[in-house]
Coordinates of C-alpha atoms in Angstrom, one line a residue:
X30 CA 3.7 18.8 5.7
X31 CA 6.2 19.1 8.3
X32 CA 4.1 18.0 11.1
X33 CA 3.0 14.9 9.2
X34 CA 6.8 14.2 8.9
X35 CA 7.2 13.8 12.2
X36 CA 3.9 12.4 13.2
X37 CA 5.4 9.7 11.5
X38 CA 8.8 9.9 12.9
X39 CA 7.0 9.7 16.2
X40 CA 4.9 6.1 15.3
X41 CA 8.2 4.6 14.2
X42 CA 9.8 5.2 17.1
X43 CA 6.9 3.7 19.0
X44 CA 7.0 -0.2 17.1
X45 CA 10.4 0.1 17.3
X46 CA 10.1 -0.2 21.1
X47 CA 7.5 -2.2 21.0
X48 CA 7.9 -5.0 18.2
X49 CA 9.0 -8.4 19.5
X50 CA 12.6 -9.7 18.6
X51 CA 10.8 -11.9 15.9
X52 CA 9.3 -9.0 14.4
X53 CA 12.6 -7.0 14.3
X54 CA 13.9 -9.8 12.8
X55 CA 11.6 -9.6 9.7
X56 CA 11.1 -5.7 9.5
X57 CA 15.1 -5.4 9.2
X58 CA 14.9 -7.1 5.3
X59 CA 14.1 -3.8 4.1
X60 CA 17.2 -2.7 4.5
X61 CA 18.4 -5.0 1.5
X62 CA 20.7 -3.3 -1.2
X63 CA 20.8 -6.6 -3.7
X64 CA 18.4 -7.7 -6.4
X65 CA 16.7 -11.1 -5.8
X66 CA 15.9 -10.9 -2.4
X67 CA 14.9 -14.3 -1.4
X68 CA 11.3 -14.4 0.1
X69 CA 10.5 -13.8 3.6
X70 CA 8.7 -16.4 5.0
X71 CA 5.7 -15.4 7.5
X72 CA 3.4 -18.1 9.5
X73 CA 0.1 -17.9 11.1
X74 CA 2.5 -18.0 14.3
X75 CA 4.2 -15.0 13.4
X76 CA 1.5 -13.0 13.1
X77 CA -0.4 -13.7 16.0
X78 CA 2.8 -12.8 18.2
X79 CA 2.6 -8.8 17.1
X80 CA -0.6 -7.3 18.3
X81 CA -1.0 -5.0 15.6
X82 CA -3.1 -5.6 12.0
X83 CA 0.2 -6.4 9.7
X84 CA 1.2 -6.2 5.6
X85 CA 3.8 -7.8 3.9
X86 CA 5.5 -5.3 1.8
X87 CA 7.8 -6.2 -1.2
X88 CA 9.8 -4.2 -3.4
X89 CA 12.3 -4.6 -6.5
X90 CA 15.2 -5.1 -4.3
X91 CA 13.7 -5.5 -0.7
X92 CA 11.0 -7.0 1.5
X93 CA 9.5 -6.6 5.1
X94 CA 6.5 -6.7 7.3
X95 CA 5.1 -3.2 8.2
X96 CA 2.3 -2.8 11.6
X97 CA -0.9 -0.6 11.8
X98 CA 0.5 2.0 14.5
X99 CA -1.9 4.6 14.2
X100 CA -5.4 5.4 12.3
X101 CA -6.9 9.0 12.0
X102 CA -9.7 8.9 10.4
X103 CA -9.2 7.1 7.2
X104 CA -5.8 7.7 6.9
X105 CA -3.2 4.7 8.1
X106 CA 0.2 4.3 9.4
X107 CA 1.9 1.1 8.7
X108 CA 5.7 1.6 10.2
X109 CA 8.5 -1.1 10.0
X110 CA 11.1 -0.7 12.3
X111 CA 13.9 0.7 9.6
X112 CA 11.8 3.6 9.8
X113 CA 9.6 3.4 6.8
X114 CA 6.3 4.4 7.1
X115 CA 3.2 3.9 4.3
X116 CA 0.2 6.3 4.9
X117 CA -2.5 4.5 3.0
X118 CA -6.3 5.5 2.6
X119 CA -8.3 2.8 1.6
X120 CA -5.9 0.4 -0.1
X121 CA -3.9 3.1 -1.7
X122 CA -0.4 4.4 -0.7
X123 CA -1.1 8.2 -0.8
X124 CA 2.0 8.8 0.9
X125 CA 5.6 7.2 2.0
X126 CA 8.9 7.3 4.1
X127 CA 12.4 5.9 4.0
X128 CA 11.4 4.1 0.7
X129 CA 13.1 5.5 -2.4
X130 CA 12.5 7.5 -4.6
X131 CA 9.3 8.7 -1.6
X132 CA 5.7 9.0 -2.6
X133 CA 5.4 12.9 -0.8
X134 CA 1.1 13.6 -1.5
X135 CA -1.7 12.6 -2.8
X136 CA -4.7 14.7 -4.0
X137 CA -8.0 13.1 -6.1
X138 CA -10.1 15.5 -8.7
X139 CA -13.3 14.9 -7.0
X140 CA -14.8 11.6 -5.4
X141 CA -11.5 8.9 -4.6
X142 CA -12.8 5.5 -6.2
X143 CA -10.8 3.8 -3.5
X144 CA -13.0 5.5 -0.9
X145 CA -16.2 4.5 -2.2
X146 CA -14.6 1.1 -2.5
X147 CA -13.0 -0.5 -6.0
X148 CA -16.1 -3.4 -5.5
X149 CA -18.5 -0.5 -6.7
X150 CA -16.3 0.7 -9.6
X151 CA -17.8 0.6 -13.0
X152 CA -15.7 -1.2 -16.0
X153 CA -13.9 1.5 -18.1
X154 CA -14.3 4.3 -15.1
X155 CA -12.4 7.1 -15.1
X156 CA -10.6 8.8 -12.5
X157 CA -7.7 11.9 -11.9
X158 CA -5.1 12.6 -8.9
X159 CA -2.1 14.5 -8.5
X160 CA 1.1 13.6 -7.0
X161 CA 3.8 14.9 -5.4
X162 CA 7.6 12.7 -5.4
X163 CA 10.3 14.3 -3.5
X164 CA 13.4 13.1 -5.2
X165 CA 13.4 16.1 -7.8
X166 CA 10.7 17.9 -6.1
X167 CA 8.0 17.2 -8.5
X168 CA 5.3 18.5 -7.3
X169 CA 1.6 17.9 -9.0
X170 CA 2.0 15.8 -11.2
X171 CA -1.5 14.3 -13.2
X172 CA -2.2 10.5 -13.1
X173 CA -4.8 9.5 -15.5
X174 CA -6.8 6.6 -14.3
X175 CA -8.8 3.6 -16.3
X176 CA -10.3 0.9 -13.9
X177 CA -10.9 -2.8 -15.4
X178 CA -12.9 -5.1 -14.0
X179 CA -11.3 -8.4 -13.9
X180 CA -12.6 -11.7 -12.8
X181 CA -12.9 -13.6 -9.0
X182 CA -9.8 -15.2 -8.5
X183 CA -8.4 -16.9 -5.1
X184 CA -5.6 -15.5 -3.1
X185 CA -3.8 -17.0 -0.1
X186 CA -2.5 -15.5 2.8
X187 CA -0.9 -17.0 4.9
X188 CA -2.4 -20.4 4.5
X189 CA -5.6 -18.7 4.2
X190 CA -7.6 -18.9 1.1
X191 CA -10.1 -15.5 -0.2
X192 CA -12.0 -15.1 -2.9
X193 CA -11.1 -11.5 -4.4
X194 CA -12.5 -9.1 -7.0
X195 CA -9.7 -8.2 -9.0
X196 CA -9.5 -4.8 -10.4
X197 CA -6.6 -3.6 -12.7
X198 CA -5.9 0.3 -12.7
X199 CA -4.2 1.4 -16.2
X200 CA -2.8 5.1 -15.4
X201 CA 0.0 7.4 -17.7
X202 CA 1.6 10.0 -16.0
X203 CA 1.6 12.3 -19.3
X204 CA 4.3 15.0 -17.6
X205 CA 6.7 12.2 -17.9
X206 CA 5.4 9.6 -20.4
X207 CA 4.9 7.0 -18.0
X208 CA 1.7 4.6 -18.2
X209 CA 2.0 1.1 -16.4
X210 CA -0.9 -1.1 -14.6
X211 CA -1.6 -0.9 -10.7
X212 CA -3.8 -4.2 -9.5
X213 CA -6.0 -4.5 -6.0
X214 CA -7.4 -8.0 -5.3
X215 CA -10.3 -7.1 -3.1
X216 CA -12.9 -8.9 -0.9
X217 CA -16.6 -8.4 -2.7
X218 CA -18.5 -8.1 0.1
X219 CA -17.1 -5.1 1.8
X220 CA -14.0 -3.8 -1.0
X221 CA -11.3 -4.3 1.7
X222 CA -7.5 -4.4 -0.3
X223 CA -6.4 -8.0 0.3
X224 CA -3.4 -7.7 -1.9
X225 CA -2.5 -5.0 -4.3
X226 CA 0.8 -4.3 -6.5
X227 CA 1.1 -0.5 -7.2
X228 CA 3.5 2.1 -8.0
X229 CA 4.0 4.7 -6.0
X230 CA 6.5 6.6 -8.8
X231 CA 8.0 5.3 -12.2
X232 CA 10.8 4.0 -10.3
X233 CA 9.1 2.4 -7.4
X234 CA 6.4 -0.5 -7.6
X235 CA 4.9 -2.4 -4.3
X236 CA 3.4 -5.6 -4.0
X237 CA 1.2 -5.2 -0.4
X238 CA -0.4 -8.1 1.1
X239 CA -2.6 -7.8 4.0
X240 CA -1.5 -10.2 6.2
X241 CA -4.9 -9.7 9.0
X242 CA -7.7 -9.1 7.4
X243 CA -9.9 -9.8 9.6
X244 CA -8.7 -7.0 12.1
X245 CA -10.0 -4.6 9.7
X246 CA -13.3 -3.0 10.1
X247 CA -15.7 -3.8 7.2
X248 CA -16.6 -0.9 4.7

């Protein structure tokens, strides 16, 4: 665990001396303290300057743009340059930094439907994981899952229009009675996360939108 800590450290370090000022610019809203944050405006332009795949990441009180560092195997680094880092495996934050309260582990009972890819999930499935969440020091903690399959609907990115497969995860945490909906948008054809709003503790929800798709390799 330690050595993933600063693994991570270690990526951060690296956009921040490599993001443009632009970038710097737009990764520094996540240090917002105050409720309402206005919205933070990205163009086609702005993503083209930073040679990295990118997501916009939004939370309760915050908002910023976070860059694909580092990849091993299927597990992702997306680091902003406040020094929060999302470890992600295939659409799902399994793990997170500088972001409170912090996401610390991830474990699945058996197959993860994320990595065979929410397009193949069937309606009413059934899936388990434990977490971990530092503040406290919870450690394995059961999430009961219940995937619904919803509908195509459209999303845009930046100015781009996809047609998504949307897919509604309905979990309870039964160790502290907590049950809320997680939602993934992905594309049909391949069950890449276009967009997503999840929680990654009670306190904590995420709206992630994948702001290059099409620098990410196909399923």
């Amino acid at each position: 665990m330690k050595t993933l800590r600063n693994r991570s450290c270690l990526v951060a370090c690296l956009l921040l001396c490599g993001c443009s000022p632009l970038m710097k610019g737009s990764l520094d809203t996540f240090k917002a303290t105050v409720h309402n944050v206005e919205p933070l405006q990205v163009t086609a332009a702005d993503v083209a300057k930073v040679p990295f795949a990118q997501i916009k990441v939004t939370t309760p009180s915050s908002e910023g743009v976070m860059a694909k560092l580092r990849q091993l195997g299927d597990l992702q680094f997306w680091v902003a340059s406040g020094k929060q880092v999302l470890l992600m495996r295939d659409g799902l934050v399994v793990r997170s930094i500088g972001l409170q309260p912090s996401l610390d582990g991830t474990r699945f009972d058996g197959e993860s439907p994320f990595k065979r890819g929410l397009q193949h999930v069937v309606d009413g499935e059934t899936s388990t994981r434990w977490i971990d969440m530092y503040e406290g020091e919870q450690v394995g903690l059961m999430v009961n899952s219940r995937f619904i399959r919803k509908g195509l609907e459209t999303v845009t990115i930046v100015d781009q229009r996809y047609v998504a497969q949307r897919i509604d995860e309905e979990f309870e945490i039964p160790a502290l009675g907590f049950k809320a909906t997680n939602r993934y948008w992905v594309r049909p054809d391949d069950g890449l996360v276009l967009q997503s709003r999840q929680y990654l503790t009670p306190e904590l929800e995420l709206k992630i939108v994948h702001l290059r798709p099409d620098w990410e390799t196909s399923r």
